[in-house]
C-alpha atoms as an extended CHARMM CRD file, in Angstrom:
* protein
*
       264  EXT
         1         1  MET       CA            -10.8750000000      -26.0380000000       28.3400000000  PROA      1               0.0000000000
         2         2  THR       CA            -14.4960000000      -24.9570000000       28.2040000000  PROA      2               0.0000000000
         3         3  ARG       CA            -16.8120000000      -25.5310000000       25.2680000000  PROA      3               0.0000000000
         4         4  ASN       CA            -16.5860000000      -21.8860000000       24.2490000000  PROA      4               0.0000000000
         5         5  GLY       CA            -12.8140000000      -22.0730000000       24.4580000000  PROA      5               0.0000000000
         6         6  LEU       CA            -12.6970000000      -25.1260000000       22.2080000000  PROA      6               0.0000000000
         7         7  LEU       CA            -15.0330000000      -23.4500000000       19.7210000000  PROA      7               0.0000000000
         8         8  ARG       CA            -12.8950000000      -20.3220000000       19.6890000000  PROA      8               0.0000000000
         9         9  ALA       CA             -9.7130000000      -22.3400000000       19.1900000000  PROA      9               0.0000000000
        10        10  GLY       CA            -11.3130000000      -24.3000000000       16.3600000000  PROA      10              0.0000000000
        11        11  LEU       CA            -12.4650000000      -21.1480000000       14.6220000000  PROA      11              0.0000000000
        12        12  LEU       CA             -8.9980000000      -19.6180000000       14.9580000000  PROA      12              0.0000000000
        13        13  CYS       CA             -7.4540000000      -22.7390000000       13.4120000000  PROA      13              0.0000000000
        14        14  VAL       CA             -9.8970000000      -22.6180000000       10.5050000000  PROA      14              0.0000000000
        15        15  LEU       CA             -9.1660000000      -18.9160000000       10.0060000000  PROA      15              0.0000000000
        16        16  ALA       CA             -5.4030000000      -19.5180000000       10.0920000000  PROA      16              0.0000000000
        17        17  LEU       CA             -5.6530000000      -22.3540000000        7.5780000000  PROA      17              0.0000000000
        18        18  SER       CA             -7.8820000000      -20.3620000000        5.2480000000  PROA      18              0.0000000000
        19        19  ALA       CA             -5.3910000000      -17.4770000000        5.3480000000  PROA      19              0.0000000000
        20        20  ALA       CA             -2.3050000000      -19.6560000000        4.8600000000  PROA      20              0.0000000000
        21        21  ALA       CA             -3.6890000000      -22.0260000000        2.2210000000  PROA      21              0.0000000000
        22        22  PRO       CA             -3.5760000000      -19.5440000000       -0.7170000000  PROA      22              0.0000000000
        23        23  LEU       CA              0.0360000000      -18.6430000000        0.0950000000  PROA      23              0.0000000000
        24        24  VAL       CA              1.0270000000      -22.3060000000        0.3070000000  PROA      24              0.0000000000
        25        25  LEU       CA             -0.6260000000      -22.9700000000       -3.0510000000  PROA      25              0.0000000000
        26        26  LEU       CA              1.1830000000      -20.0170000000       -4.6090000000  PROA      26              0.0000000000
        27        27  VAL       CA              4.5380000000      -21.2560000000       -3.3100000000  PROA      27              0.0000000000
        28        28  ALA       CA              3.8480000000      -24.7390000000       -4.6930000000  PROA      28              0.0000000000
        29        29  ALA       CA              2.7160000000      -23.3280000000       -8.0410000000  PROA      29              0.0000000000
        30        30  SER       CA              5.7930000000      -21.0930000000       -8.3260000000  PROA      30              0.0000000000
        31        31  VAL       CA              8.1660000000      -24.0660000000       -8.1200000000  PROA      31              0.0000000000
        32        32  GLY       CA              5.9570000000      -26.7020000000       -9.7690000000  PROA      32              0.0000000000
        33        33  ARG       CA              7.2960000000      -27.4060000000      -13.2440000000  PROA      33              0.0000000000
        34        34  ALA       CA              4.6680000000      -30.0990000000      -13.8230000000  PROA      34              0.0000000000
        35        35  TRP       CA              1.4750000000      -30.1040000000      -11.7760000000  PROA      35              0.0000000000
        36        36  PHE       CA             -1.5970000000      -31.6640000000      -13.3000000000  PROA      36              0.0000000000
        37        37  PHE       CA             -4.9110000000      -32.8270000000      -11.8780000000  PROA      37              0.0000000000
        38        38  PRO       CA             -5.4480000000      -34.9720000000       -9.8080000000  PROA      38              0.0000000000
        39        39  ALA       CA             -1.9240000000      -34.7640000000       -8.3120000000  PROA      39              0.0000000000
        40        40  LEU       CA             -1.9290000000      -33.0730000000       -4.8900000000  PROA      40              0.0000000000
        41        41  LEU       CA              1.6730000000      -31.9100000000       -5.2630000000  PROA      41              0.0000000000
        42        42  PRO       CA              3.8530000000      -30.9340000000       -8.2410000000  PROA      42              0.0000000000
        43        43  THR       CA              5.5730000000      -33.9250000000       -9.8300000000  PROA      43              0.0000000000
        44        44  GLU       CA              8.5320000000      -31.8380000000      -11.0200000000  PROA      44              0.0000000000
        45        45  LEU       CA             10.1400000000      -28.8220000000       -9.3930000000  PROA      45              0.0000000000
        46        46  GLY       CA             12.0320000000      -25.9070000000      -10.8870000000  PROA      46              0.0000000000
        47        47  LEU       CA             13.2360000000      -22.4640000000       -9.8720000000  PROA      47              0.0000000000
        48        48  GLU       CA             13.2150000000      -20.7800000000      -13.2880000000  PROA      48              0.0000000000
        49        49  SER       CA             10.5450000000      -18.2610000000      -12.3410000000  PROA      49              0.0000000000
        50        50  TRP       CA             12.4190000000      -17.2620000000       -9.1940000000  PROA      50              0.0000000000
        51        51  ARG       CA             15.6010000000      -16.7440000000      -11.2070000000  PROA      51              0.0000000000
        52        52  ASP       CA             13.6580000000      -14.3940000000      -13.4630000000  PROA      52              0.0000000000
        53        53  ALA       CA             12.4120000000      -12.5490000000      -10.3930000000  PROA      53              0.0000000000
        54        54  PHE       CA             15.9780000000      -11.5070000000       -9.5070000000  PROA      54              0.0000000000
        55        55  ALA       CA             17.8120000000      -11.5490000000      -12.8550000000  PROA      55              0.0000000000
        56        56  PRO       CA             18.6240000000       -7.9460000000      -13.8590000000  PROA      56              0.0000000000
        57        57  ASP       CA             17.5020000000       -8.3560000000      -17.4850000000  PROA      57              0.0000000000
        58        58  ALA       CA             14.4270000000      -10.5240000000      -16.8370000000  PROA      58              0.0000000000
        59        59  ARG       CA             10.8780000000       -9.3580000000      -17.5190000000  PROA      59              0.0000000000
        60        60  LEU       CA              9.5690000000      -10.1420000000      -14.0310000000  PROA      60              0.0000000000
        61        61  ALA       CA             12.4950000000       -8.4200000000      -12.3240000000  PROA      61              0.0000000000
        62        62  GLY       CA             12.0520000000       -5.3240000000      -14.4810000000  PROA      62              0.0000000000
        63        63  ALA       CA              8.3700000000       -5.1060000000      -13.6200000000  PROA      63              0.0000000000
        64        64  ALA       CA              9.1550000000       -5.4860000000       -9.9120000000  PROA      64              0.0000000000
        65        65  ALA       CA             11.7540000000       -2.7170000000      -10.1410000000  PROA      65              0.0000000000
        66        66  THR       CA              9.2440000000       -0.4090000000      -11.8560000000  PROA      66              0.0000000000
        67        67  SER       CA              6.6620000000       -1.1080000000       -9.1650000000  PROA      67              0.0000000000
        68        68  LEU       CA              9.2420000000       -0.4200000000       -6.4550000000  PROA      68              0.0000000000
        69        69  VAL       CA             10.2140000000        2.9350000000       -7.9780000000  PROA      69              0.0000000000
        70        70  LEU       CA              6.5540000000        3.9030000000       -8.2720000000  PROA      70              0.0000000000
        71        71  ALA       CA              5.7650000000        2.8010000000       -4.7190000000  PROA      71              0.0000000000
        72        72  LEU       CA              8.6420000000        4.7830000000       -3.2120000000  PROA      72              0.0000000000
        73        73  GLY       CA              7.8230000000        7.8670000000       -5.2680000000  PROA      73              0.0000000000
        74        74  VAL       CA              4.1070000000        7.7060000000       -4.4800000000  PROA      74              0.0000000000
        75        75  GLY       CA              4.8890000000        7.2020000000       -0.7910000000  PROA      75              0.0000000000
        76        76  ALA       CA              7.0090000000       10.3500000000       -0.7540000000  PROA      76              0.0000000000
        77        77  VAL       CA              4.4560000000       12.4490000000       -2.6710000000  PROA      77              0.0000000000
        78        78  ALA       CA              1.5230000000       11.2420000000       -0.5680000000  PROA      78              0.0000000000
        79        79  LEU       CA              3.4490000000       11.8890000000        2.6450000000  PROA      79              0.0000000000
        80        80  GLY       CA              4.2150000000       15.4350000000        1.5200000000  PROA      80              0.0000000000
        81        81  VAL       CA              0.5160000000       16.0380000000        0.8780000000  PROA      81              0.0000000000
        82        82  ALA       CA             -0.9020000000       14.1500000000        3.8540000000  PROA      82              0.0000000000
        83        83  VAL       CA              1.1370000000       15.7680000000        6.6390000000  PROA      83              0.0000000000
        84        84  PRO       CA              0.1580000000       19.4350000000        6.1160000000  PROA      84              0.0000000000
        85        85  VAL       CA             -3.4160000000       18.6410000000        5.0720000000  PROA      85              0.0000000000
        86        86  GLY       CA             -3.9490000000       16.1420000000        7.9000000000  PROA      86              0.0000000000
        87        87  ARG       CA             -2.5320000000       18.5890000000       10.4200000000  PROA      87              0.0000000000
        88        88  ALA       CA             -4.8030000000       21.3720000000        9.1800000000  PROA      88              0.0000000000
        89        89  LEU       CA             -7.8960000000       19.1460000000        9.2640000000  PROA      89              0.0000000000
        90        90  ALA       CA             -7.0500000000       17.9890000000       12.7820000000  PROA      90              0.0000000000
        91        91  GLY       CA             -7.6740000000       21.5350000000       13.9490000000  PROA      91              0.0000000000
        92        92  LEU       CA            -11.3060000000       21.3080000000       12.8300000000  PROA      92              0.0000000000
        93        93  ALA       CA            -14.1790000000       19.8300000000       14.8450000000  PROA      93              0.0000000000
        94        94  GLY       CA            -17.7250000000       18.6150000000       14.3180000000  PROA      94              0.0000000000
        95        95  TRP       CA            -19.3210000000       18.6090000000       10.8710000000  PROA      95              0.0000000000
        96        96  PRO       CA            -16.5070000000       20.5850000000        9.1590000000  PROA      96              0.0000000000
        97        97  ARG       CA            -14.0930000000       17.7790000000       10.0430000000  PROA      97              0.0000000000
        98        98  ARG       CA            -16.4960000000       15.0930000000        8.8240000000  PROA      98              0.0000000000
        99        99  LEU       CA            -17.1130000000       16.9690000000        5.5760000000  PROA      99              0.0000000000
       100       100  ALA       CA            -13.3860000000       17.4930000000        5.0150000000  PROA      100             0.0000000000
       101       101  ALA       CA            -12.6720000000       13.8140000000        5.7460000000  PROA      101             0.0000000000
       102       102  ALA       CA            -15.3590000000       12.7920000000        3.2420000000  PROA      102             0.0000000000
       103       103  LEU       CA            -13.8660000000       15.0500000000        0.5560000000  PROA      103             0.0000000000
       104       104  VAL       CA            -10.4010000000       13.6600000000        1.2250000000  PROA      104             0.0000000000
       105       105  PHE       CA            -11.7340000000       10.1170000000        0.9000000000  PROA      105             0.0000000000
       106       106  LEU       CA            -13.6030000000       10.8790000000       -2.3410000000  PROA      106             0.0000000000
       107       107  PRO       CA            -10.7310000000        9.8010000000       -4.6720000000  PROA      107             0.0000000000
       108       108  VAL       CA            -10.6230000000        6.4950000000       -2.8020000000  PROA      108             0.0000000000
       109       109  ALA       CA            -14.3840000000        5.9310000000       -2.9220000000  PROA      109             0.0000000000
       110       110  VAL       CA            -14.7140000000        6.7040000000       -6.6460000000  PROA      110             0.0000000000
       111       111  PRO       CA            -14.4750000000        3.5660000000       -8.8570000000  PROA      111             0.0000000000
       112       112  PRO       CA            -10.8510000000        3.2590000000      -10.0390000000  PROA      112             0.0000000000
       113       113  ILE       CA            -11.7850000000        3.0980000000      -13.7140000000  PROA      113             0.0000000000
       114       114  ALA       CA            -13.7930000000        6.3310000000      -13.4200000000  PROA      114             0.0000000000
       115       115  LEU       CA            -10.9070000000        8.0150000000      -11.6030000000  PROA      115             0.0000000000
       116       116  ALA       CA             -8.4680000000        6.7510000000      -14.2390000000  PROA      116             0.0000000000
       117       117  THR       CA            -10.6200000000        8.0750000000      -17.0780000000  PROA      117             0.0000000000
       118       118  GLY       CA            -10.7820000000       11.5270000000      -15.5290000000  PROA      118             0.0000000000
       119       119  LEU       CA             -7.0620000000       11.6080000000      -14.7960000000  PROA      119             0.0000000000
       120       120  GLN       CA             -6.1950000000       10.3710000000      -18.2750000000  PROA      120             0.0000000000
       121       121  VAL       CA             -7.6500000000       13.4720000000      -19.9140000000  PROA      121             0.0000000000
       122       122  THR       CA             -5.6000000000       15.7690000000      -17.6830000000  PROA      122             0.0000000000
       123       123  LEU       CA             -2.3570000000       13.8070000000      -17.9660000000  PROA      123             0.0000000000
       124       124  LEU       CA             -2.6460000000       13.4770000000      -21.7450000000  PROA      124             0.0000000000
       125       125  ARG       CA             -2.9670000000       17.2580000000      -22.0230000000  PROA      125             0.0000000000
       126       126  LEU       CA              0.1600000000       17.5820000000      -19.9070000000  PROA      126             0.0000000000
       127       127  GLY       CA              1.9960000000       15.1250000000      -22.1440000000  PROA      127             0.0000000000
       128       128  LEU       CA              2.3810000000       12.5860000000      -19.3610000000  PROA      128             0.0000000000
       129       129  GLY       CA              0.1860000000        9.8070000000      -20.7450000000  PROA      129             0.0000000000
       130       130  GLY       CA              2.0550000000        6.5300000000      -21.1150000000  PROA      130             0.0000000000
       131       131  THR       CA              4.9520000000        7.7260000000      -18.9380000000  PROA      131             0.0000000000
       132       132  LEU       CA              6.2710000000        6.6370000000      -15.5790000000  PROA      132             0.0000000000
       133       133  VAL       CA              5.7640000000       10.1320000000      -14.1490000000  PROA      133             0.0000000000
       134       134  GLY       CA              2.1450000000       10.1570000000      -15.2980000000  PROA      134             0.0000000000
       135       135  VAL       CA              1.4630000000        6.8030000000      -13.6650000000  PROA      135             0.0000000000
       136       136  LEU       CA              3.1560000000        7.9990000000      -10.4750000000  PROA      136             0.0000000000
       137       137  LEU       CA              0.9550000000       11.0960000000      -10.3110000000  PROA      137             0.0000000000
       138       138  ALA       CA             -2.1510000000        8.9940000000      -10.9780000000  PROA      138             0.0000000000
       139       139  HSD       CA             -1.2380000000        6.5460000000       -8.2140000000  PROA      139             0.0000000000
       140       140  ALA       CA             -0.6170000000        9.4540000000       -5.8650000000  PROA      140             0.0000000000
       141       141  VAL       CA             -4.2500000000       10.6050000000       -6.0330000000  PROA      141             0.0000000000
       142       142  PRO       CA             -5.8730000000        7.6630000000       -4.1630000000  PROA      142             0.0000000000
       143       143  ALA       CA             -2.7140000000        7.1240000000       -2.1130000000  PROA      143             0.0000000000
       144       144  ALA       CA             -2.8620000000       10.7130000000       -0.8440000000  PROA      144             0.0000000000
       145       145  GLY       CA             -6.5020000000       10.1620000000        0.1450000000  PROA      145             0.0000000000
       146       146  TYR       CA             -5.6410000000        7.1640000000        2.2980000000  PROA      146             0.0000000000
       147       147  ALA       CA             -2.5490000000        8.8550000000        3.7080000000  PROA      147             0.0000000000
       148       148  THR       CA             -4.3780000000       12.0790000000        4.5860000000  PROA      148             0.0000000000
       149       149  LEU       CA             -7.0760000000       10.2330000000        6.5210000000  PROA      149             0.0000000000
       150       150  TYR       CA             -4.3500000000        8.3730000000        8.3800000000  PROA      150             0.0000000000
       151       151  ALA       CA             -2.5090000000       11.6280000000        9.0740000000  PROA      151             0.0000000000
       152       152  LEU       CA             -5.7410000000       13.1830000000       10.3300000000  PROA      152             0.0000000000
       153       153  GLY       CA             -5.9530000000       10.4770000000       12.9580000000  PROA      153             0.0000000000
       154       154  VAL       CA             -2.2690000000       10.9050000000       13.8280000000  PROA      154             0.0000000000
       155       155  PHE       CA             -2.4750000000       14.6650000000       14.3440000000  PROA      155             0.0000000000
       156       156  THR       CA             -5.7760000000       14.4110000000       16.2000000000  PROA      156             0.0000000000
       157       157  ALA       CA             -4.0020000000       12.2920000000       18.8090000000  PROA      157             0.0000000000
       158       158  TYR       CA             -0.8330000000       14.4210000000       18.7370000000  PROA      158             0.0000000000
       159       159  ASP       CA             -0.2310000000       16.6350000000       21.7700000000  PROA      159             0.0000000000
       160       160  ARG       CA              0.3490000000       20.0870000000       20.2820000000  PROA      160             0.0000000000
       161       161  ARG       CA              1.4370000000       21.4170000000       23.6380000000  PROA      161             0.0000000000
       162       162  LEU       CA              4.8810000000       19.9850000000       22.8500000000  PROA      162             0.0000000000
       163       163  ASP       CA              5.2280000000       22.3880000000       19.9170000000  PROA      163             0.0000000000
       164       164  GLU       CA              3.8130000000       25.2660000000       21.9400000000  PROA      164             0.0000000000
       165       165  GLN       CA              6.3420000000       24.7260000000       24.7280000000  PROA      165             0.0000000000
       166       166  ALA       CA              9.2000000000       24.6790000000       22.2310000000  PROA      166             0.0000000000
       167       167  ARG       CA              7.9950000000       27.9340000000       20.6640000000  PROA      167             0.0000000000
       168       168  THR       CA              7.6320000000       29.4620000000       24.1320000000  PROA      168             0.0000000000
       169       169  LEU       CA             11.3140000000       28.7080000000       24.7180000000  PROA      169             0.0000000000
       170       170  GLY       CA             12.1800000000       30.6470000000       21.5650000000  PROA      170             0.0000000000
       171       171  ALA       CA             12.5380000000       27.8760000000       18.9960000000  PROA      171             0.0000000000
       172       172  PRO       CA             11.6950000000       28.9890000000       15.4150000000  PROA      172             0.0000000000
       173       173  PRO       CA              9.0620000000       27.0150000000       13.4520000000  PROA      173             0.0000000000
       174       174  LEU       CA             11.5690000000       24.9960000000       11.4080000000  PROA      174             0.0000000000
       175       175  GLU       CA             13.5080000000       24.0890000000       14.5500000000  PROA      175             0.0000000000
       176       176  VAL       CA             10.2880000000       22.9780000000       16.2580000000  PROA      176             0.0000000000
       177       177  LEU       CA              9.4870000000       20.8120000000       13.2530000000  PROA      177             0.0000000000
       178       178  ARG       CA             12.9820000000       19.2880000000       13.1240000000  PROA      178             0.0000000000
       179       179  ARG       CA             13.6300000000       18.7500000000       16.8160000000  PROA      179             0.0000000000
       180       180  VAL       CA             10.1410000000       18.1510000000       18.2520000000  PROA      180             0.0000000000
       181       181  THR       CA              7.4210000000       17.2460000000       15.7520000000  PROA      181             0.0000000000
       182       182  LEU       CA              9.3520000000       14.9300000000       13.4360000000  PROA      182             0.0000000000
       183       183  PRO       CA             11.1310000000       12.9360000000       16.1760000000  PROA      183             0.0000000000
       184       184  VAL       CA              7.8700000000       12.3810000000       18.0550000000  PROA      184             0.0000000000
       185       185  LEU       CA              5.9900000000       11.3660000000       14.9040000000  PROA      185             0.0000000000
       186       186  ARG       CA              8.7780000000        9.3780000000       13.2620000000  PROA      186             0.0000000000
       187       187  ARG       CA              6.9550000000        6.0540000000       13.4260000000  PROA      187             0.0000000000
       188       188  PRO       CA              3.5200000000        7.3530000000       12.3280000000  PROA      188             0.0000000000
       189       189  LEU       CA              5.1440000000        9.1480000000        9.3900000000  PROA      189             0.0000000000
       190       190  LEU       CA              6.8360000000        5.9190000000        8.3200000000  PROA      190             0.0000000000
       191       191  GLU       CA              3.4670000000        4.1780000000        8.5760000000  PROA      191             0.0000000000
       192       192  ILE       CA              1.8690000000        6.8390000000        6.3430000000  PROA      192             0.0000000000
       193       193  PHE       CA              4.6580000000        6.3750000000        3.8100000000  PROA      193             0.0000000000
       194       194  ALA       CA              4.2460000000        2.5790000000        3.8780000000  PROA      194             0.0000000000
       195       195  LEU       CA              0.4690000000        2.8000000000        3.4770000000  PROA      195             0.0000000000
       196       196  ALA       CA              0.7270000000        5.0760000000        0.4500000000  PROA      196             0.0000000000
       197       197  ALA       CA              3.4450000000        2.8980000000       -1.0870000000  PROA      197             0.0000000000
       198       198  LEU       CA              1.2530000000       -0.1850000000       -0.7120000000  PROA      198             0.0000000000
       199       199  VAL       CA             -1.6340000000        1.5620000000       -2.4920000000  PROA      199             0.0000000000
       200       200  SER       CA              0.6590000000        2.1250000000       -5.4710000000  PROA      200             0.0000000000
       201       201  TRP       CA              2.2920000000       -1.3170000000       -5.2550000000  PROA      201             0.0000000000
       202       202  ALA       CA             -0.9850000000       -3.1520000000       -5.9730000000  PROA      202             0.0000000000
       203       203  GLN       CA             -2.5550000000       -0.6080000000       -8.3410000000  PROA      203             0.0000000000
       204       204  VAL       CA             -3.8710000000       -2.0210000000      -11.6360000000  PROA      204             0.0000000000
       205       205  PRO       CA             -6.6430000000        0.1040000000      -13.2850000000  PROA      205             0.0000000000
       206       206  LEU       CA             -4.7410000000        3.3960000000      -13.0500000000  PROA      206             0.0000000000
       207       207  THR       CA             -1.5900000000        1.7520000000      -14.4010000000  PROA      207             0.0000000000
       208       208  LEU       CA             -3.3690000000        0.2140000000      -17.3740000000  PROA      208             0.0000000000
       209       209  VAL       CA             -5.3020000000        3.3550000000      -18.3380000000  PROA      209             0.0000000000
       210       210  ILE       CA             -2.6290000000        5.9900000000      -17.6740000000  PROA      210             0.0000000000
       211       211  GLY       CA              0.3400000000        3.7970000000      -18.6030000000  PROA      211             0.0000000000
       212       212  GLY       CA             -1.2610000000        2.7480000000      -21.8660000000  PROA      212             0.0000000000
       213       213  GLY       CA              0.4890000000       -0.6180000000      -21.7860000000  PROA      213             0.0000000000
       214       214  THR       CA              3.9700000000        0.9050000000      -21.9000000000  PROA      214             0.0000000000
       215       215  VAL       CA              4.5170000000        1.0720000000      -18.1300000000  PROA      215             0.0000000000
       216       216  ARG       CA              4.8710000000       -2.5660000000      -17.0710000000  PROA      216             0.0000000000
       217       217  THR       CA              4.4280000000       -2.9370000000      -13.3190000000  PROA      217             0.0000000000
       218       218  LEU       CA              4.3890000000       -6.1490000000      -11.3300000000  PROA      218             0.0000000000
       219       219  PRO       CA              0.5480000000       -6.4290000000      -11.0780000000  PROA      219             0.0000000000
       220       220  VAL       CA              0.2620000000       -5.8520000000      -14.8330000000  PROA      220             0.0000000000
       221       221  GLU       CA              2.8380000000       -8.5690000000      -15.5350000000  PROA      221             0.0000000000
       222       222  VAL       CA              1.0500000000      -10.9950000000      -13.2050000000  PROA      222             0.0000000000
       223       223  LEU       CA             -2.1660000000      -10.4720000000      -15.1690000000  PROA      223             0.0000000000
       224       224  ALA       CA             -0.2890000000      -11.0230000000      -18.4220000000  PROA      224             0.0000000000
       225       225  TYR       CA              1.2210000000      -14.2810000000      -17.1290000000  PROA      225             0.0000000000
       226       226  VAL       CA             -2.1920000000      -15.5040000000      -15.9720000000  PROA      226             0.0000000000
       227       227  ARG       CA             -3.7300000000      -14.8150000000      -19.3810000000  PROA      227             0.0000000000
       228       228  ALA       CA             -0.8170000000      -16.5690000000      -21.0980000000  PROA      228             0.0000000000
       229       229  GLY       CA             -1.1530000000      -19.6410000000      -18.8810000000  PROA      229             0.0000000000
       230       230  GLN       CA              2.3030000000      -19.1630000000      -17.3350000000  PROA      230             0.0000000000
       231       231  ASP       CA              1.2490000000      -20.3550000000      -13.8950000000  PROA      231             0.0000000000
       232       232  ARG       CA              4.7060000000      -20.5120000000      -12.3220000000  PROA      232             0.0000000000
       233       233  TRP       CA              5.6100000000      -16.9700000000      -13.2900000000  PROA      233             0.0000000000
       234       234  ALA       CA              2.1620000000      -15.6980000000      -12.2770000000  PROA      234             0.0000000000
       235       235  ALA       CA              2.4620000000      -17.3810000000       -8.8640000000  PROA      235             0.0000000000
       236       236  THR       CA              5.9690000000      -15.9880000000       -8.3490000000  PROA      236             0.0000000000
       237       237  GLY       CA              4.8120000000      -12.4770000000       -9.2130000000  PROA      237             0.0000000000
       238       238  ALA       CA              1.8060000000      -12.8300000000       -6.9260000000  PROA      238             0.0000000000
       239       239  LEU       CA              4.0740000000      -13.8120000000       -4.0360000000  PROA      239             0.0000000000
       240       240  LEU       CA              6.2780000000      -10.7990000000       -4.7190000000  PROA      240             0.0000000000
       241       241  LEU       CA              3.1550000000       -8.6390000000       -4.5960000000  PROA      241             0.0000000000
       242       242  VAL       CA              2.0520000000      -10.1260000000       -1.2790000000  PROA      242             0.0000000000
       243       243  LEU       CA              5.4220000000       -9.9390000000        0.5030000000  PROA      243             0.0000000000
       244       244  PRO       CA              5.6320000000       -6.1460000000        1.1000000000  PROA      244             0.0000000000
       245       245  ALA       CA              2.0090000000       -6.0800000000        2.2340000000  PROA      245             0.0000000000
       246       246  LEU       CA              2.6940000000       -8.8220000000        4.7910000000  PROA      246             0.0000000000
       247       247  LEU       CA              5.7740000000       -6.9960000000        6.0810000000  PROA      247             0.0000000000
       248       248  ALA       CA              3.9350000000       -3.6810000000        6.4530000000  PROA      248             0.0000000000
       249       249  LEU       CA              0.5370000000       -4.9900000000        7.5430000000  PROA      249             0.0000000000
       250       250  GLY       CA              1.3020000000       -5.3340000000       11.2490000000  PROA      250             0.0000000000
       251       251  PRO       CA              2.6480000000       -1.8030000000       11.8720000000  PROA      251             0.0000000000
       252       252  VAL       CA              0.0140000000       -0.1880000000        9.6240000000  PROA      252             0.0000000000
       253       253  VAL       CA             -2.9000000000       -2.0120000000       11.2800000000  PROA      253             0.0000000000
       254       254  LEU       CA             -1.6760000000       -1.0930000000       14.7460000000  PROA      254             0.0000000000
       255       255  GLY       CA             -1.2170000000        2.5290000000       13.7490000000  PROA      255             0.0000000000
       256       256  ALA       CA             -4.5450000000        2.7020000000       11.9090000000  PROA      256             0.0000000000
       257       257  ARG       CA             -6.3660000000        2.6830000000       15.2300000000  PROA      257             0.0000000000
       258       258  ARG       CA             -5.5620000000        6.3830000000       15.4290000000  PROA      258             0.0000000000
       259       259  THR       CA             -7.9270000000        7.0690000000       12.5490000000  PROA      259             0.0000000000
       260       260  GLU       CA            -10.8410000000        6.2720000000       14.8820000000  PROA      260             0.0000000000
       261       261  ALA       CA            -10.4260000000        9.8210000000       16.1340000000  PROA      261             0.0000000000
       262       262  VAL       CA            -11.6490000000       11.1120000000       12.7530000000  PROA      262             0.0000000000
       263       263  ALA       CA            -15.2610000000       10.3430000000       13.6570000000  PROA      263             0.0000000000
       264       264  LEU       CA            -15.0870000000       12.1290000000       17.0170000000  PROA      264             0.0000000000
């Protein structure tokens, strides 16, 4: 192996270790009943925190269930917004497309606390402050921004001649959508849904401001456990937060290459 090859392999090993080390530490902390400095490993092990993660009446399990409901709901709402808007923007070109993409990304670029403050006023007037529905709608705002940009890339790469041929053969619009567009874009649509769900899954500022402390999601509970010094429960919750992202990261990253078309 050449010198450059050895250097590249060494750098890859360092990168892999740096990425895996936090997860290994979280796993050890989640089962370490007694782990004090300078011990390298926990001296006592226990699975109490993991039992709470799956017990129906446990605090950690309830927070995870709330986060799951929010993530699925936000994914569905963001998908419903992103598909028609992304398809419409894909028909633009030049500076109108860039301007539209920038406006779509604005809710994502705005600081979360500023976005939460603005949304709080509106949701309180609607009577949705401190409710699960209010938090879902708040999460859907940045999630729809991400999802729409992703959909813009998807529909920019989509061959619309498939739809045109189906319409030429006499297929009505709904039939074209059901039998041509959706089957061809099944995987990208699932990726859009997963991306939006992940935005909601890890959301903290919007949950705290809009939820008012009454909507207890998994990230909020992890913060509470950290502040209370409950390291095992905090580590278990953190691992639960990371798991869906790891499962969805590969497909989303591969599909995100389509968004490069936005800048064209």
